[in-house]
């Protein structure tokens, strides 16, 4: 039932977008708006002139009245479809923003003021703050971005992704993040707010959609200048051809010259450049990624190096205890009991994992310690625990615990401890020592948990021609083990913010484009310097401001999708340009010999397509120009399908393909249409 409702909503949304795009396509026929596209502007003038010619033919009973009417109709069809495709892509993003804006205005929040009784108060969603917990039940809109802390529910995220299928959100794992503006369709969840008003994913989508006067990318500007220059050149070519025909005594109706001009104009290239960028940005939005400009995504196509911060990006961020290693005469049970006591009042994820390990694996029973005094962790002491009835139960960094007990790591009697610590570090873990205040009982192995699927995703980045570098402040032994497990190409240990910045500058000076993935304030300088600064949505405010791409799903390998979309944008735009430019010559060779063959028999040798008559030739070219625009719709909306290859190889491969296709498709297509036109006696 839920799926049927979601599919119905998606279908209604698509119908609404199509209707809006159709109306927008007609309003774009206003010459003042069409002026932005030089080829479209000249094409519209030609279509208007062709319409007047067709109207005049009916009053004068001209022999060409039916042909001229068909030419005018096909010219308008081509122009309207170019406008429609552009409007369809742009309205899709606009509608999504409108839905989110509507949801944001209507959003009310059930703020849970007492976490024990779960009593809530209805408030305006704008009054929520980071850290607040809200109850979201079936039919409610999730007010702001957050994470599920309790419960499980089906969520309709079509306003964000465009997908009709609902998704499951629960309080653990990778499915705990929820997006403001989406709707819960079944059950209920408690959500902790993680982003303030104005900083949500939905807010950024709305801001992008409202930014109608976005600056063009360098590629768009260059291609638009090319279109303007070609439009002027081909207008002069057509006028020169008409003058030549007149003085040579060749009868060439004005409508034929209009078709010749339209055949030369790169209408799709001029009319669909912006649509390609808009479509790419829309596809990124469906992947829960917001880029601050199309220019950023376009530059992603040739990323050569990805520098990725370890904690919270490659790893989950919260380390978990996986093993207790007893020392000397201490038994494993004694160590587990002491570790549990030292973690008795530790509410950190690491402390909870130590308690869980002691109770689950070693069957240690928690005990009541009413007189215990908590000793919280501090950067100065680098240890934590409790003081209980004269005893100091502590766990902490190796040197901190040795300092507390008065021991020396280099002593022969501590050789076993040093070996255990080294073993943990070589395995990529973090060692903690446990003491009762007098002697060291053993070590705890805290393991950095690598996010699922990281190794496979890094392998794909390698196939894309991107070298991955993990960077962190941890010690070299630990980092080497994690790098090997994650599958990155290289690593930098004991890094400072200055180290990260220097590494990026070094790679850029070598001529490489660099992506930086991070989430902390100390990553901000590097994120600002990098060509692509990818920030996790739960990153600090400084990191979010410094980066230029934000990922809602907290996945550093989202960089793959960003690179893919950037390459799709560039190759789709380049492929369209090559296709249009390569098709100019064959259309010219197909049309001009057919027009002059009656007067210059010698030129028939150039009539390689052997079109039947001049009349069928001009109509066939007009029909082909309109149909090819319709055929381009799937490619423009979805982007060119690309393989996992380095950017340069991929670009050359696709440009050659579209060049060959652009040259031979008009020859074959116009010939087939010419045969159909004559078979149906349309001329």
XYZ file of C-alpha atoms in Angstrom:
683
model
C 0.000 0.000 0.000
C 2.788 2.397 0.952
C 4.662 1.608 -2.259
C 1.509 2.227 -4.338
C 0.994 5.635 -2.704
C 4.661 6.569 -3.238
C 4.560 5.488 -6.885
C 1.347 7.459 -7.418
C 2.930 10.577 -5.889
C 6.000 10.140 -8.087
C 3.826 9.744 -11.180
C 1.798 12.842 -10.345
C 5.029 14.767 -9.782
C 6.358 13.698 -13.184
C 3.100 14.733 -14.848
C 3.286 18.112 -13.123
C 6.909 18.615 -14.201
C 6.064 17.680 -17.799
C 3.118 20.088 -17.859
C 5.204 22.903 -16.388
C 8.003 22.206 -18.885
C 5.576 22.282 -21.814
C 4.252 25.694 -20.763
C 7.785 26.965 -20.148
C 8.860 25.752 -23.616
C 6.184 27.943 -25.182
C 7.029 30.996 -23.077
C 10.680 30.633 -24.107
C 9.620 31.351 -27.683
C 9.656 35.000 -26.655
C 12.552 36.422 -28.754
C 13.791 38.374 -25.720
C 14.381 35.071 -23.897
C 15.572 33.200 -26.977
C 18.224 35.853 -27.458
C 20.364 34.084 -24.827
C 20.901 31.274 -27.347
C 22.300 32.786 -30.591
C 21.518 29.709 -32.681
C 17.994 29.542 -31.231
C 17.441 33.250 -31.877
C 18.434 32.957 -35.550
C 16.402 29.724 -35.833
C 13.275 31.435 -34.460
C 13.623 34.307 -36.939
C 13.944 31.692 -39.693
C 10.850 29.838 -38.404
C 8.823 33.066 -38.276
C 9.905 33.908 -41.825
C 9.037 30.365 -42.986
C 5.578 30.732 -41.397
C 4.929 33.976 -43.292
C 6.073 32.305 -46.517
C 3.708 29.360 -45.929
C 0.817 31.737 -45.164
C 1.539 33.784 -48.282
C 1.676 30.585 -50.397
C -1.912 29.736 -49.459
C -3.132 33.171 -50.485
C -1.217 33.055 -53.769
C -1.928 29.344 -54.415
C 1.777 28.653 -54.790
C 2.944 25.260 -56.017
C 5.107 24.995 -52.866
C 2.359 25.807 -50.342
C 2.160 22.286 -48.845
C 5.951 21.909 -48.765
C 6.498 25.328 -47.189
C 3.844 24.594 -44.546
C 5.606 21.348 -43.593
C 8.972 23.124 -43.436
C 7.567 25.784 -41.073
C 5.936 23.151 -38.862
C 9.119 21.095 -38.528
C 11.182 24.201 -37.766
C 8.834 25.093 -34.919
C 8.792 21.501 -33.657
C 12.594 21.497 -33.456
C 12.710 24.818 -31.582
C 9.913 23.913 -29.166
C 11.515 20.563 -28.364
C 14.869 22.190 -27.590
C 13.041 24.560 -25.233
C 11.030 21.678 -23.767
C 14.065 19.517 -22.996
C 15.840 22.417 -21.304
C 12.725 23.330 -19.308
C 12.063 19.680 -18.366
C 15.492 19.321 -16.779
C 15.339 22.673 -14.994
C 11.751 22.276 -13.765
C 12.600 18.878 -12.263
C 15.047 20.552 -9.896
C 12.700 23.489 -9.305
C 9.777 21.231 -8.373
C 11.932 19.332 -5.908
C 12.887 22.651 -4.297
C 9.232 23.721 -4.228
C 8.207 20.523 -2.428
C 11.014 20.967 0.112
C 10.101 24.632 0.597
C 6.448 23.702 1.123
C 7.426 20.994 3.610
C 9.752 23.374 5.439
C 7.036 26.009 5.828
C 4.516 23.438 7.041
C 6.889 21.598 9.359
C 5.991 21.422 13.021
C 8.117 19.488 15.469
C 7.245 17.291 18.443
C 10.064 18.349 20.746
C 10.774 15.762 23.437
C 11.520 17.763 26.590
C 11.701 14.793 28.965
C 13.695 11.904 27.542
C 12.480 9.548 30.296
C 8.713 10.053 29.970
C 8.953 10.891 26.245
C 6.452 13.736 26.681
C 6.634 16.220 23.833
C 5.599 19.748 22.980
C 4.515 20.935 19.530
C 6.707 23.830 18.352
C 7.653 25.558 15.122
C 10.479 23.598 13.448
C 12.439 26.850 13.063
C 12.900 26.970 16.849
C 14.770 23.661 16.997
C 18.462 23.601 17.897
C 21.237 21.094 17.313
C 20.993 18.289 19.875
C 17.211 18.499 20.353
C 15.315 15.216 20.164
C 12.015 15.117 18.271
C 9.369 12.452 17.804
C 8.385 11.850 14.170
C 5.348 9.628 13.580
C 3.615 8.300 10.459
C 2.494 11.210 8.283
C 4.864 13.698 9.940
C 7.552 15.638 8.088
C 11.062 15.287 9.492
C 11.754 18.916 10.495
C 15.567 19.084 10.102
C 18.518 16.824 9.295
C 19.293 14.395 12.083
C 20.062 10.872 13.175
C 17.651 8.263 14.472
C 18.332 7.492 18.135
C 15.389 5.153 18.659
C 12.818 3.334 16.564
C 12.471 2.199 12.962
C 10.288 3.640 10.189
C 9.700 3.788 6.436
C 10.554 7.207 5.029
C 9.469 8.769 1.745
C 12.561 10.594 0.419
C 11.173 11.319 -3.062
C 11.354 15.070 -2.402
C 15.142 14.668 -2.175
C 16.036 11.758 -4.445
C 13.110 11.604 -6.872
C 12.789 7.869 -6.154
C 9.267 6.653 -5.385
C 10.313 3.683 -3.223
C 10.401 4.310 0.524
C 13.572 3.626 2.511
C 14.072 2.159 5.963
C 15.592 4.338 8.657
C 16.616 2.953 12.043
C 18.774 3.792 15.038
C 21.905 1.896 14.109
C 24.353 1.495 11.263
C 24.401 3.420 8.003
C 20.617 3.869 7.921
C 20.353 6.194 10.897
C 20.670 9.501 9.024
C 17.479 11.296 8.016
C 16.929 14.403 5.931
C 14.760 17.371 6.781
C 11.769 17.797 4.468
C 11.208 14.059 3.984
C 8.133 12.284 5.337
C 7.679 9.289 7.636
C 5.023 6.981 6.136
C 4.867 4.244 8.776
C 5.751 3.615 12.442
C 7.739 6.247 14.380
C 11.297 7.348 15.165
C 13.046 9.605 17.643
C 15.481 11.911 15.864
C 18.379 13.920 17.287
C 18.809 17.141 15.307
C 22.319 17.441 13.802
C 22.028 20.557 11.604
C 20.740 23.992 12.505
C 18.016 25.834 10.593
C 19.470 27.151 7.335
C 22.258 24.570 7.238
C 20.174 21.553 6.197
C 20.515 19.594 2.999
C 17.055 20.772 1.959
C 18.016 24.422 2.584
C 20.976 24.061 0.243
C 18.839 22.419 -2.466
C 16.357 25.296 -2.224
C 19.124 27.912 -2.363
C 20.586 26.293 -5.486
C 17.199 26.215 -7.211
C 16.513 29.844 -6.350
C 19.888 30.913 -7.727
C 18.569 31.327 -11.294
C 21.331 33.669 -12.347
C 24.142 31.194 -11.716
C 27.427 31.932 -13.462
C 28.270 29.817 -16.488
C 31.171 27.402 -16.300
C 34.226 28.177 -18.473
C 33.292 25.359 -20.871
C 29.746 26.689 -21.253
C 31.032 30.200 -21.943
C 33.506 28.965 -24.553
C 30.930 26.824 -26.343
C 28.335 29.616 -26.315
C 30.862 31.951 -27.948
C 31.514 29.240 -30.532
C 27.772 28.906 -31.196
C 27.440 32.677 -31.622
C 30.369 32.794 -34.053
C 29.107 29.849 -36.084
C 25.581 31.288 -36.240
C 26.949 34.499 -37.735
C 29.194 32.634 -40.189
C 26.416 30.300 -41.373
C 24.010 33.203 -41.766
C 26.532 34.840 -44.106
C 27.080 31.522 -45.949
C 23.327 31.176 -46.536
C 22.969 34.766 -47.751
C 25.973 34.285 -50.060
C 24.458 31.078 -51.445
C 21.182 32.897 -52.186
C 22.990 35.744 -53.941
C 25.069 33.259 -55.956
C 21.931 31.327 -56.965
C 20.125 34.511 -58.014
C 22.942 35.789 -60.234
C 23.521 32.326 -61.692
C 19.916 31.994 -62.756
C 19.246 29.139 -60.332
C 15.700 29.056 -58.992
C 15.975 28.640 -55.212
C 12.911 29.551 -53.138
C 13.499 31.473 -49.922
C 12.112 28.535 -47.915
C 14.925 26.338 -49.318
C 17.521 28.830 -48.106
C 15.862 28.836 -44.678
C 16.230 25.041 -44.508
C 19.873 25.355 -45.574
C 20.466 27.832 -42.730
C 18.698 25.629 -40.170
C 20.742 22.619 -41.305
C 23.950 24.501 -40.538
C 22.920 26.044 -37.198
C 23.998 24.047 -34.078
C 20.612 24.530 -32.387
C 20.882 21.645 -29.866
C 24.335 22.792 -28.758
C 23.215 26.345 -28.015
C 19.903 25.397 -26.471
C 20.923 22.519 -24.232
C 24.243 23.568 -22.697
C 22.687 24.791 -19.456
C 20.338 21.779 -19.347
C 23.334 19.414 -19.283
C 24.792 21.139 -16.219
C 21.403 21.330 -14.509
C 20.805 17.642 -15.164
C 24.191 16.760 -13.674
C 23.527 18.801 -10.542
C 20.106 17.141 -10.235
C 21.669 13.669 -10.419
C 24.076 14.648 -7.641
C 21.137 15.811 -5.536
C 19.514 12.392 -5.897
C 22.704 10.917 -4.455
C 22.318 13.186 -1.381
C 25.206 15.401 -2.464
C 25.117 19.198 -2.742
C 27.735 21.027 -4.801
C 28.021 24.783 -4.357
C 28.382 25.347 -8.129
C 28.378 23.483 -11.443
C 31.936 24.715 -11.954
C 33.060 22.563 -9.007
C 31.441 19.404 -10.400
C 32.838 20.072 -13.864
C 36.376 20.232 -12.457
C 35.887 16.805 -10.833
C 36.235 14.990 -14.160
C 40.039 15.050 -14.075
C 40.747 14.555 -10.363
C 44.094 12.789 -10.070
C 44.605 12.555 -6.292
C 42.120 12.058 -3.458
C 43.424 12.937 0.026
C 41.116 11.444 2.644
C 41.117 12.043 6.371
C 40.943 8.756 8.307
C 38.827 9.321 11.393
C 35.117 9.595 10.676
C 35.567 9.260 6.936
C 37.392 5.999 6.185
C 36.721 4.660 9.692
C 33.515 4.983 11.671
C 35.266 7.365 14.063
C 34.325 5.570 17.278
C 36.862 2.886 18.129
C 35.640 -0.336 19.744
C 37.340 -2.735 22.140
C 38.049 -6.111 20.542
C 40.526 -7.798 22.897
C 41.960 -7.816 26.445
C 45.635 -8.848 26.779
C 46.678 -9.700 30.391
C 50.217 -9.017 31.633
C 52.427 -10.810 34.189
C 50.509 -12.737 36.792
C 47.167 -11.102 36.021
C 44.382 -13.386 34.832
C 42.155 -12.458 31.882
C 39.141 -12.360 34.221
C 40.905 -9.967 36.588
C 41.808 -7.692 33.677
C 38.234 -7.746 32.364
C 36.848 -6.888 35.826
C 39.298 -4.010 36.243
C 38.593 -2.707 32.722
C 34.861 -2.791 33.475
C 35.414 -0.938 36.756
C 37.574 1.701 35.029
C 34.804 2.146 32.446
C 31.982 2.043 35.004
C 31.069 5.714 34.525
C 32.575 6.223 31.061
C 29.797 7.309 28.664
C 32.069 7.603 25.611
C 31.606 5.091 22.746
C 35.015 3.592 23.553
C 34.131 3.211 27.239
C 30.807 1.569 26.436
C 32.507 -0.855 24.045
C 35.000 -1.869 26.758
C 32.143 -2.570 29.172
C 30.258 -4.503 26.499
C 33.314 -6.643 25.698
C 33.930 -7.463 29.365
C 30.318 -8.476 29.970
C 29.669 -10.350 26.707
C 32.894 -12.254 26.095
C 34.203 -12.702 29.644
C 30.854 -12.886 31.459
C 31.834 -10.203 33.959
C 28.818 -9.038 35.935
C 28.370 -5.288 36.437
C 28.401 -4.307 40.087
C 27.042 -1.321 41.955
C 29.729 1.146 43.071
C 27.743 3.827 44.914
C 30.777 5.555 46.392
C 32.763 5.664 43.134
C 34.151 9.033 42.061
C 34.406 9.406 38.263
C 37.676 10.607 36.787
C 36.869 11.896 33.278
C 39.304 11.817 30.410
C 41.305 14.982 29.759
C 43.863 15.940 27.163
C 46.312 16.602 29.987
C 46.091 13.256 31.818
C 45.057 11.146 28.768
C 43.340 8.583 30.980
C 40.042 8.046 32.742
C 38.472 5.772 35.342
C 37.180 5.917 38.902
C 38.465 6.339 42.460
C 36.815 3.782 44.727
C 37.559 3.188 48.417
C 41.195 4.213 48.158
C 41.821 2.498 44.836
C 42.573 4.253 41.554
C 41.207 2.216 38.666
C 42.469 3.719 35.424
C 42.706 3.024 31.718
C 44.577 5.291 29.328
C 47.434 5.945 26.941
C 50.570 3.851 27.378
C 52.912 6.603 28.571
C 50.197 8.111 30.805
C 49.635 4.824 32.666
C 53.400 4.234 33.016
C 53.679 7.731 34.470
C 50.929 6.943 36.996
C 52.481 3.658 38.136
C 56.059 4.934 38.028
C 57.182 2.292 35.530
C 59.461 2.574 32.502
C 58.472 1.103 29.112
C 62.136 0.272 28.427
C 62.598 -1.911 31.532
C 63.157 -5.624 30.951
C 60.273 -6.475 33.273
C 57.932 -4.442 31.020
C 59.084 -6.206 27.855
C 55.814 -8.135 27.601
C 53.804 -4.920 27.801
C 55.933 -3.276 25.082
C 55.472 -6.299 22.818
C 51.689 -6.271 23.327
C 51.528 -2.549 22.622
C 53.576 -2.985 19.431
C 51.385 -5.908 18.328
C 48.233 -3.813 18.717
C 49.772 -0.872 16.830
C 50.928 -3.120 13.971
C 47.392 -4.458 13.675
C 46.115 -0.913 13.166
C 44.649 -0.583 16.651
C 45.091 1.793 19.576
C 46.506 0.307 22.811
C 45.173 1.308 26.225
C 46.719 0.075 29.464
C 44.716 -0.836 32.577
C 45.972 -0.371 36.148
C 44.651 -0.699 39.672
C 46.841 2.255 40.652
C 49.849 0.145 41.594
C 50.571 -2.317 38.827
C 49.652 -2.684 35.143
C 47.230 -5.575 34.661
C 47.166 -5.611 30.837
C 46.235 -3.894 27.625
C 43.014 -3.200 25.744
C 42.994 -3.379 21.954
C 40.837 -0.564 20.545
C 40.181 -1.091 16.873
C 39.328 1.522 14.272
C 36.393 0.056 12.367
C 36.613 0.685 8.643
C 33.310 1.533 7.012
C 31.811 -1.349 5.007
C 32.764 -1.575 1.333
C 35.694 0.848 1.547
C 38.218 -1.488 -0.095
C 36.050 -2.171 -3.134
C 35.250 1.520 -3.557
C 38.922 2.494 -3.369
C 39.658 -0.133 -6.036
C 37.104 1.563 -8.264
C 38.715 4.952 -7.659
C 41.999 3.375 -8.788
C 40.329 2.204 -12.029
C 39.087 5.751 -12.544
C 42.711 6.886 -12.477
C 42.554 8.458 -8.996
C 45.359 7.854 -6.478
C 44.064 7.685 -2.900
C 46.063 8.982 0.072
C 44.882 8.461 3.665
C 46.038 11.205 6.016
C 45.809 11.256 9.815
C 47.562 12.310 12.982
C 47.966 8.707 14.230
C 51.306 6.916 14.533
C 52.862 5.326 11.401
C 52.466 1.678 12.488
C 48.755 2.049 13.172
C 48.154 4.003 9.985
C 50.061 1.473 7.832
C 47.846 -1.359 9.065
C 44.609 0.593 8.478
C 45.808 1.722 5.035
C 46.471 -1.895 4.048
C 43.044 -3.008 5.303
C 41.204 -0.120 3.607
C 43.093 -0.551 0.322
C 44.339 3.026 -0.166
C 47.370 3.667 -2.385
C 49.390 5.701 0.105
C 49.211 7.244 3.568
C 50.629 10.129 5.598
C 50.908 9.641 9.373
C 51.315 12.152 12.220
C 49.905 14.853 9.966
C 49.076 18.382 11.088
C 46.802 20.871 9.285
C 49.970 22.382 7.799
C 51.035 18.946 6.513
C 47.697 18.440 4.759
C 47.838 21.876 3.167
C 51.447 21.398 2.002
C 50.613 18.007 0.465
C 47.721 19.460 -1.549
C 49.821 22.388 -2.785
C 52.605 19.982 -3.814
C 50.203 17.848 -5.863
C 48.641 20.920 -7.489
C 52.051 22.289 -8.433
C 52.672 18.962 -10.207
C 49.674 19.707 -12.436
C 47.173 17.405 -10.736
C 43.660 18.247 -9.617
C 43.189 17.311 -5.953
C 40.156 16.267 -3.935
C 40.224 16.531 -0.146
C 37.736 14.629 2.028
C 37.380 15.680 5.659
C 34.989 16.704 8.409
C 36.957 18.501 11.130
C 37.900 22.104 11.744
C 41.558 21.132 11.371
C 40.718 19.998 7.819
C 39.321 23.423 6.851
C 42.517 24.931 5.311
C 43.074 21.818 3.181
C 39.414 21.683 2.125
C 39.557 25.317 1.009
C 42.782 24.755 -0.965
C 41.663 21.576 -2.758
C 39.934 21.678 -6.147
C 37.171 19.506 -4.664
C 36.582 19.889 -0.926
C 34.166 17.107 0.064
C 32.755 17.546 3.574
C 30.658 15.056 5.513
C 27.301 16.529 6.519
C 28.106 15.931 10.201
C 31.320 17.911 9.851
C 32.090 21.026 11.859
C 30.817 24.426 10.769
C 34.342 25.491 9.769
C 34.765 22.430 7.556
C 31.346 22.906 5.923
C 32.148 26.529 5.089
C 35.576 25.661 3.670
C 34.397 22.770 1.481
C 32.550 23.140 -1.816
C 30.708 19.784 -1.846
C 28.666 18.355 1.041
C 27.753 14.669 1.372
C 24.682 13.797 3.409
C 25.502 10.076 3.637
C 28.904 10.448 5.367
C 30.622 8.296 2.727
C 34.068 9.490 1.549
C 33.840 7.350 -1.575
C 30.894 9.501 -2.698
C 33.816 11.071 -4.546
C 33.283 8.299 -7.117
C 29.794 9.594 -7.896
C 31.020 13.199 -8.004
C 33.781 12.271 -10.480
C 31.323 10.192 -12.515
C 28.784 13.025 -12.742
C 31.552 15.521 -13.561
C 32.760 13.281 -16.387
C 29.202 12.736 -17.598
C 28.652 16.489 -17.738
C 31.875 17.143 -19.635
C 31.553 14.199 -22.033
C 27.842 14.811 -22.663
C 28.548 18.453 -23.447
C 31.643 17.608 -25.511
C 29.855 14.760 -27.269
C 26.917 17.024 -28.134
C 29.292 19.679 -29.466
C 31.232 17.197 -31.609
C 27.996 15.538 -32.808
C 26.511 18.879 -33.897
C 29.700 20.188 -35.524
C 30.475 16.888 -37.267
C 26.945 16.831 -38.690
C 27.221 20.218 -40.403
C 29.301 19.058 -43.370
C 27.262 15.923 -44.263
C 23.996 17.894 -44.103
C 25.507 20.568 -46.323
C 26.781 17.932 -48.780
C 23.400 16.197 -48.765
C 21.356 19.356 -49.286
C 23.293 21.728 -51.569
C 23.998 19.290 -54.487
C 20.333 18.282 -54.468
C 19.306 21.942 -54.726
C 21.682 22.715 -57.608
C 21.529 19.423 -59.512
C 18.805 20.623 -61.932
C 20.890 23.551 -63.093
C 24.402 22.121 -62.740
C 24.476 18.497 -63.836
C 28.167 18.219 -62.963
C 27.485 18.807 -59.262
C 25.433 15.608 -59.060
C 28.668 13.709 -58.420
C 28.669 15.320 -54.937
C 25.114 14.136 -54.273
C 26.343 11.117 -52.321
C 22.981 10.491 -50.655
C 21.167 10.540 -54.025
C 18.156 12.399 -52.668
C 15.226 12.179 -55.086
C 14.338 15.852 -55.617
C 15.240 19.266 -54.171
C 11.792 19.382 -52.561
C 12.167 16.034 -50.811
C 15.723 17.007 -49.807
C 14.711 20.163 -47.927
C 11.801 18.436 -46.200
C 13.970 15.457 -45.205
C 16.606 17.711 -43.667
C 13.933 19.642 -41.722
C 12.422 16.433 -40.369
C 15.864 15.038 -39.452
C 16.826 18.168 -37.504
C 13.647 17.903 -35.411
C 13.840 14.148 -34.813
C 17.493 14.194 -33.784
C 16.684 16.671 -30.990
C 13.985 14.323 -29.685
C 16.457 11.412 -29.871
C 18.951 13.348 -27.728
C 16.541 13.611 -24.749
C 17.600 10.417 -22.852
C 21.304 11.264 -23.195
C 20.818 14.805 -21.927
C 18.661 13.816 -18.940
C 20.657 10.764 -17.813
C 24.115 11.686 -19.101
C 26.394 9.572 -21.258
C 27.058 6.114 -19.847
C 30.740 5.908 -18.991
C 33.144 3.171 -17.965
C 35.688 3.076 -15.167
C 38.642 4.507 -17.093
C 41.008 7.466 -16.579
C 39.379 10.771 -17.540
C 41.604 11.555 -20.544
C 41.115 8.130 -22.126
C 37.369 8.313 -21.569
C 37.098 11.788 -23.107
C 39.023 10.907 -26.287
C 37.107 7.647 -26.699
C 33.703 9.354 -26.492
C 34.631 12.343 -28.651
C 35.762 9.987 -31.435
C 32.533 8.003 -31.089
C 30.270 11.064 -31.250
C 32.318 12.536 -34.088
C 31.862 9.426 -36.231
C 28.187 9.190 -35.240
C 27.644 12.887 -35.996
C 29.077 12.508 -39.493
C 27.309 9.343 -40.631
C 23.962 9.661 -38.803
C 22.781 12.630 -40.958
C 23.721 10.854 -44.194
C 21.820 7.710 -43.267
C 18.952 9.464 -41.499
C 18.253 12.016 -44.240
C 18.347 9.281 -46.896
C 15.832 7.125 -45.015
C 13.516 10.086 -44.429
C 13.810 11.049 -48.108
C 12.712 7.561 -49.137
C 9.742 7.748 -46.727
C 8.778 11.243 -47.912
C 8.644 10.093 -51.530
C 6.847 6.867 -50.624
C 4.121 8.863 -48.830
C 4.063 11.519 -51.587
C 4.499 14.335 -49.095
C 6.065 16.557 -51.803
